[in-house]
GROMACS .gro file of C-alpha atoms in nm:
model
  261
    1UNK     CA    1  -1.652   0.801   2.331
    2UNK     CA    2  -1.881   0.917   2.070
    3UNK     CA    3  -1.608   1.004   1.849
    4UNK     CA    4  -1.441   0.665   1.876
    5UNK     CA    5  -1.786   0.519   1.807
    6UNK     CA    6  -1.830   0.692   1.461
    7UNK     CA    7  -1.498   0.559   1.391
    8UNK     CA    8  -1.622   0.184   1.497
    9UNK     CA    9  -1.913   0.283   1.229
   10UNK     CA   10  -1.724   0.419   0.948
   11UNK     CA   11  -1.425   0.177   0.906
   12UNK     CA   12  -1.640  -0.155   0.880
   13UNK     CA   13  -1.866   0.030   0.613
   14UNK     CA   14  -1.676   0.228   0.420
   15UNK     CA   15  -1.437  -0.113   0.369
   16UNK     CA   16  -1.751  -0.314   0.266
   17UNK     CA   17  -1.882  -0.030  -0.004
   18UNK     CA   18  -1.493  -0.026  -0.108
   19UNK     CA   19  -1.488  -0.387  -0.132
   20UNK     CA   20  -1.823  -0.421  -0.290
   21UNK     CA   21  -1.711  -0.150  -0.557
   22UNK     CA   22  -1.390  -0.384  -0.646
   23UNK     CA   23  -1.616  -0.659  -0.748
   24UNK     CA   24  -1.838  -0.549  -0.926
   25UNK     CA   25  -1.877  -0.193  -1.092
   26UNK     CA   26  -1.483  -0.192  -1.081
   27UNK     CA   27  -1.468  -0.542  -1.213
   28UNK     CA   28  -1.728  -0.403  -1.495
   29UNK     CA   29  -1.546  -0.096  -1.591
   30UNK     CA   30  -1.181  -0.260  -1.537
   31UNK     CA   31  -1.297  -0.553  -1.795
   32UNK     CA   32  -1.510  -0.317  -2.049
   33UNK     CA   33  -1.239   0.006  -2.117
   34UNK     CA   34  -0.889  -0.164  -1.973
   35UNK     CA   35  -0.681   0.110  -1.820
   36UNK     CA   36  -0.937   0.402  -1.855
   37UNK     CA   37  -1.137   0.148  -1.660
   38UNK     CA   38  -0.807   0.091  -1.420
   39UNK     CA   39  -0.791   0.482  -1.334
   40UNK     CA   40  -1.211   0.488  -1.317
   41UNK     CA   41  -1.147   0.250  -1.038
   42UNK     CA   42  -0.864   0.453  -0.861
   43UNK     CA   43  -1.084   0.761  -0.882
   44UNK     CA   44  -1.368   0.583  -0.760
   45UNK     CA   45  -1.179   0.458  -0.422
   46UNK     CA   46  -1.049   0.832  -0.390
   47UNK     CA   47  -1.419   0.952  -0.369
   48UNK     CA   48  -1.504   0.667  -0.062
   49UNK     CA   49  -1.225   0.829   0.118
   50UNK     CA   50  -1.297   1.164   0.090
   51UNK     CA   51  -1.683   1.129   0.167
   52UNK     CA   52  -1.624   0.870   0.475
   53UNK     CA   53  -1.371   1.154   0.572
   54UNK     CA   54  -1.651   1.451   0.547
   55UNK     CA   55  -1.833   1.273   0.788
   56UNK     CA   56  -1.629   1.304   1.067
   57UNK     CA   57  -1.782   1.685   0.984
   58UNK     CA   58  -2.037   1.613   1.219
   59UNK     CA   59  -1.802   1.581   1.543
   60UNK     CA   60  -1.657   1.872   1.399
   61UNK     CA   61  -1.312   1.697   1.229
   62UNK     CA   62  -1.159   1.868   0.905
   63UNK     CA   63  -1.028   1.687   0.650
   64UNK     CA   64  -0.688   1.840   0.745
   65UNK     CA   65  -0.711   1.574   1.057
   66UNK     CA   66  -0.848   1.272   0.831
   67UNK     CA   67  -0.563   1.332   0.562
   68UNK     CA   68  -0.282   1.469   0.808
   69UNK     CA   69   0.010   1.651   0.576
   70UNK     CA   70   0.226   1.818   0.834
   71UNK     CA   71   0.608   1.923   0.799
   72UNK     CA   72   0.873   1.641   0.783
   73UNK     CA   73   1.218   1.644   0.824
   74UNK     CA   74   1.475   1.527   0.553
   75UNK     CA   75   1.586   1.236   0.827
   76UNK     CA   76   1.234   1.204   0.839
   77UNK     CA   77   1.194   1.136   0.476
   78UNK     CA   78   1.511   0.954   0.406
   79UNK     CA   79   1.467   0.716   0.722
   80UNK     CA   80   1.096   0.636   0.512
   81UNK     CA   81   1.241   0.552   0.221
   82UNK     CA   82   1.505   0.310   0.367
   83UNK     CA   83   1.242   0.105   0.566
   84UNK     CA   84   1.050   0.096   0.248
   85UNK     CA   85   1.354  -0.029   0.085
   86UNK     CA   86   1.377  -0.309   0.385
   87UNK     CA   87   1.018  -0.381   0.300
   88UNK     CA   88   1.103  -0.399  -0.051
   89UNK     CA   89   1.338  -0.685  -0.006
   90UNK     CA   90   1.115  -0.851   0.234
   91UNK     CA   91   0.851  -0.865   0.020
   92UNK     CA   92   1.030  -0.987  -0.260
   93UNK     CA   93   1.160  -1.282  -0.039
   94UNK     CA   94   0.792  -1.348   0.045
   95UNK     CA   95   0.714  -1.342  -0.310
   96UNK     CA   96   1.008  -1.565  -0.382
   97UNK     CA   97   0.865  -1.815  -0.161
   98UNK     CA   98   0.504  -1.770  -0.286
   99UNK     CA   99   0.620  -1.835  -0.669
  100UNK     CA  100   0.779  -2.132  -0.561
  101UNK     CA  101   0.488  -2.357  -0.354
  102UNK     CA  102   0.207  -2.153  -0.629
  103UNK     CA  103   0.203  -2.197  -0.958
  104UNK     CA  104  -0.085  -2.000  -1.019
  105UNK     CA  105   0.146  -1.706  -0.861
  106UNK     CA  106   0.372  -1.699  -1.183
  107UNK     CA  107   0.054  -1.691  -1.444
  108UNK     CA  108  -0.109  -1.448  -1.207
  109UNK     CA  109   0.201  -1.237  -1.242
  110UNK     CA  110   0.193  -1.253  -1.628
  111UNK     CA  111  -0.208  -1.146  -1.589
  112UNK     CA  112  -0.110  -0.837  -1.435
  113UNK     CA  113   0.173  -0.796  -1.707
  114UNK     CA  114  -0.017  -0.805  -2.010
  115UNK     CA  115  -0.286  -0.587  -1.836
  116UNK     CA  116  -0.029  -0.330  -1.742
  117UNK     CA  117   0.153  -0.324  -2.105
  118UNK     CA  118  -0.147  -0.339  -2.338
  119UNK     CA  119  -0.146   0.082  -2.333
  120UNK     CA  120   0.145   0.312  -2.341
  121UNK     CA  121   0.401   0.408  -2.104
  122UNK     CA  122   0.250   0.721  -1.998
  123UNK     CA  123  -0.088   0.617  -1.918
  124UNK     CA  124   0.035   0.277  -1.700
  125UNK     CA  125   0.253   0.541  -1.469
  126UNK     CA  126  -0.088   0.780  -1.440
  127UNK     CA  127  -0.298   0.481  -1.457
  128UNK     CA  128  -0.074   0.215  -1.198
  129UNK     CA  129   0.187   0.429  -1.045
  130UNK     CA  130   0.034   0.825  -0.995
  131UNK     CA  131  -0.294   0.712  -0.930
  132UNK     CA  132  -0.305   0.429  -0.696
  133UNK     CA  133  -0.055   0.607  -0.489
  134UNK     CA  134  -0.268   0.927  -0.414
  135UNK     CA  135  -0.652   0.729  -0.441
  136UNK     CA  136  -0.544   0.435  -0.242
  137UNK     CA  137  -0.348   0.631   0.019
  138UNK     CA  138  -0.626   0.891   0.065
  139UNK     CA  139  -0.838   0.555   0.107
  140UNK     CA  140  -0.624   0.320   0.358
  141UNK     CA  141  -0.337   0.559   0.542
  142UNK     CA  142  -0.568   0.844   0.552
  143UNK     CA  143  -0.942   0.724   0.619
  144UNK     CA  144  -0.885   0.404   0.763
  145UNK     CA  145  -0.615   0.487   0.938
  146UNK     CA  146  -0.787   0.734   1.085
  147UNK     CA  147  -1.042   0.513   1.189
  148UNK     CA  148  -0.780   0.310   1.371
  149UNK     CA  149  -0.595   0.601   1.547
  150UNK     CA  150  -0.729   0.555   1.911
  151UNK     CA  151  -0.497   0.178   1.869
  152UNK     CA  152  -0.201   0.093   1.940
  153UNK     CA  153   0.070   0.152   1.659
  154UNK     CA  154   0.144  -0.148   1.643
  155UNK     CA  155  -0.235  -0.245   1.619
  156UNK     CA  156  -0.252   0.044   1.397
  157UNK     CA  157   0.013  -0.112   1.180
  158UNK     CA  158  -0.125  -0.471   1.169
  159UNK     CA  159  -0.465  -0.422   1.091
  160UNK     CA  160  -0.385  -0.131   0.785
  161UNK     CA  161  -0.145  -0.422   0.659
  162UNK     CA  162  -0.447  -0.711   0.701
  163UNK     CA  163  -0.700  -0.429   0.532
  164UNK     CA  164  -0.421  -0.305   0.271
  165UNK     CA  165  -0.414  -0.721   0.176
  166UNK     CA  166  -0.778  -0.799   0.171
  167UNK     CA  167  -0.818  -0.509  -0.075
  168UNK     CA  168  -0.608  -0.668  -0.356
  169UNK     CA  169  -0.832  -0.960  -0.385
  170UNK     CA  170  -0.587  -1.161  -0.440
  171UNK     CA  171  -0.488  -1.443  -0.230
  172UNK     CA  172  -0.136  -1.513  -0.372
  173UNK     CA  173  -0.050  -1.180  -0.294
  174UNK     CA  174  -0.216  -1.138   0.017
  175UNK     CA  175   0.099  -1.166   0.228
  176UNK     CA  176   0.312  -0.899   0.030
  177UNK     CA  177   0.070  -0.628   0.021
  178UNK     CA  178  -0.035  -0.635   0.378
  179UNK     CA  179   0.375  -0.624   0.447
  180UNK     CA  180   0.354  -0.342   0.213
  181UNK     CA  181   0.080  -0.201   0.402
  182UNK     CA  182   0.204  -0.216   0.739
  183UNK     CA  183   0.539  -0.052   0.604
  184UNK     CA  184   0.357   0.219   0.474
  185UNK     CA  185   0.117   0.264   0.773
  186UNK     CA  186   0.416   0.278   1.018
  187UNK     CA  187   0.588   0.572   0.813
  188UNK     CA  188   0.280   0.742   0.773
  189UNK     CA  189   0.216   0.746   1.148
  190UNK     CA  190   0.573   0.849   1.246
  191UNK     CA  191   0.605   1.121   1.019
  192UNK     CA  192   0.213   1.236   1.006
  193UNK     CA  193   0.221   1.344   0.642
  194UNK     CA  194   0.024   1.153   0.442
  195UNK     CA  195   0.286   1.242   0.121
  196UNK     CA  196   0.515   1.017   0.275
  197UNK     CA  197   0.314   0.713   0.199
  198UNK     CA  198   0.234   0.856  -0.157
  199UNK     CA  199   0.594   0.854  -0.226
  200UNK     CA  200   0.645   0.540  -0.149
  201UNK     CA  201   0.389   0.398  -0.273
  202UNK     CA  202   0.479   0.545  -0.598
  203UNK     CA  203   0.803   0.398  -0.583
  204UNK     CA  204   0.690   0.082  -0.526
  205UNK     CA  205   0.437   0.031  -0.842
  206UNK     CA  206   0.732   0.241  -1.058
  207UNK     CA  207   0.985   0.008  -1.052
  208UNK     CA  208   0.817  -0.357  -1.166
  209UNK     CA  209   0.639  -0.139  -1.409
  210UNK     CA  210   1.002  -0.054  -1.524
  211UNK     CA  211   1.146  -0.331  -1.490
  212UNK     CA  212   0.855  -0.482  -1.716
  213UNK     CA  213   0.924  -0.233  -2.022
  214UNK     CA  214   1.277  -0.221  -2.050
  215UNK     CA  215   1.331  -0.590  -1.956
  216UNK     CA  216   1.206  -0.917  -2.172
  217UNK     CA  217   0.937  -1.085  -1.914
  218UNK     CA  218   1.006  -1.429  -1.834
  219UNK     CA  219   0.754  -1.643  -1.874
  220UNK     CA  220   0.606  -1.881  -1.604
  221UNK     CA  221   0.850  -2.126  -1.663
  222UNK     CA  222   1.124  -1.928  -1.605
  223UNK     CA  223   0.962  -1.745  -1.310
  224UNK     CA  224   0.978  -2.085  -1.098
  225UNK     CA  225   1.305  -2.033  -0.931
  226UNK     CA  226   1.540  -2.326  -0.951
  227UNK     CA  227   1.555  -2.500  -0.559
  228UNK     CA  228   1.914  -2.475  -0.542
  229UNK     CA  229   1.908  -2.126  -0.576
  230UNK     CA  230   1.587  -2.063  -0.336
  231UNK     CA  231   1.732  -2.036  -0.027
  232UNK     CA  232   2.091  -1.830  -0.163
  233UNK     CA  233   1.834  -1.577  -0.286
  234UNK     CA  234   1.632  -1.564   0.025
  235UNK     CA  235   1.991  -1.519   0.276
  236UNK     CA  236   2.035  -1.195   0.088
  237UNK     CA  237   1.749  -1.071   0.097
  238UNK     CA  238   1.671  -1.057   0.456
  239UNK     CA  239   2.036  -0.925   0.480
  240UNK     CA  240   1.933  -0.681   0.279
  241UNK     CA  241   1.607  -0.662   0.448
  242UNK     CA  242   1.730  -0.673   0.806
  243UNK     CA  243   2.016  -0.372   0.753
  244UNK     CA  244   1.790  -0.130   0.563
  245UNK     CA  245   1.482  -0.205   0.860
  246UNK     CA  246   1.674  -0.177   1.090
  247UNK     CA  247   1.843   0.173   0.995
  248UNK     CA  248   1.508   0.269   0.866
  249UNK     CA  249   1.322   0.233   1.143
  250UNK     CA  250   1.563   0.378   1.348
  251UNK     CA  251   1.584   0.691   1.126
  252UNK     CA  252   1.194   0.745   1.179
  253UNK     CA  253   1.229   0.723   1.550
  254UNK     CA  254   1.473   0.988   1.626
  255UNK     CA  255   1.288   1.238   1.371
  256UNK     CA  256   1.008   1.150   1.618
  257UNK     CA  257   1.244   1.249   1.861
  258UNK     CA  258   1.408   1.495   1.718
  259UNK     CA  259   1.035   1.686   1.630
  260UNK     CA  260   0.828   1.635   1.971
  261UNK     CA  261   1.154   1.809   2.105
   0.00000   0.00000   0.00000
């Protein structure tokens, strides 16, 4: 009981000091040096995780059980990256929808863009892709998570996808990163390796950022998808996003299987 007290304690707080630190010394530093700022930021969040998880100390808790990395299986593995890959497709048809009833979603999207591209190739995978995928999943799959683990999954799963959308600060997006985040609290939790999420997570900031270099952006006029085409684009999407779930998902359950027998 005291243990799931201290948990009670340290997820409210150590959300409001991460939440705090987004808007305002991360807002300074993000503003004043650009990326360097960016990765400041990342490193910052990576330090709230790993103290709130060094207090659990004191009910004598290693960080081995805040930050869990234990063996997977490849069906493990694979079975993560195809629900991710469901996600992936979900969220795009969520953002699909977004773009088209919010305006402010396509110039928000350009925001992020020119942020992104105004330093080299090299420093926006360290700075956008590397970074946020270790910090931020030492911060929200490991601590948090943590935090949550006497839940439900399912509980488990909804709230780390609410938290994971809060912590964007950004309401147009809100819906797409908590999908994101319940995706990547479910794989965490069903293959308890917190390099699973990592991956993932990796994956997912790699590819716009790709797809951003190599491709001419469009600008916000073009980003408003036409109406006729809205809900063409949206039928294959949740095929695509209904198959690859649905395998996924059923992947990660018999490696759960497979490894409690």
């Amino acid at each position: 009981m005291k243990y799931f007290r201290l948990k009670m304690y340290v997820l409210p707080i150590s959300f409001g000091i991460t939440l705090l630190f987004l808007l305002t010394l991360a807002t300074y530093m993000q503003n004043r040096w650009g990326m360097g700022g960016l990765g400041l930021t990342e490193l910052g969040l990576a330090v709230i995780a790993i103290s709130g998880g060094l207090l659990f100390r004191y009910a004598h808790t290693p960080l081995s059980k805040v930050f869990i990395i234990k063996k997977v299986g490849v069906k493990g593995v694979i079975g993560s990256i195809v629900t991710w890959a469901g996600a992936f497709f979900a969220v795009s048809a969520l953002a699909l929808v977004t773009m088209s009833i919010f305006s402010g979603m396509s110039q928000r999207s350009e925001e992020i863009g020119a942020f992104i591209s105004s330093d080299s190739l090299a420093v926006a995978l360290l700075m956008v892709v590397l970074m946020p995928a270790v910090c931020e999943e030492l911060l929200h799959r490991g601590l948090f998570l943590h935090c949550l683990s006497d839940f439900s999954v399912r509980s488990q799963v909804l709230a780390s996808g609410v938290i994971f959308g809060v912590f964007h600060l950004d309401l147009y997006r809100f819906l797409t990163t908590a999908l994101l985040g319940c995706c990547l609290a479910y794989c965490y939790i069903k293959t308890k390796n917190i390099l699973v999420p990592m991956l993932l997570h990796a994956i997912n900031n790699m590819l716009p950022l790709l797809a951003s270099t190599y491709i001419a952006p469009a600008t916000a006029e073009e980003q408003q998808p036409a109406q006729g085409s809205i809900l063409y684009t949206m039928l294959i999407y949740a095929l695509f996003s209904t198959s690859l779930l649905y395998l996924g998902l059923r992947m990660l359950r018999r490696s759960t299987t497979s490894r409690q027998v």
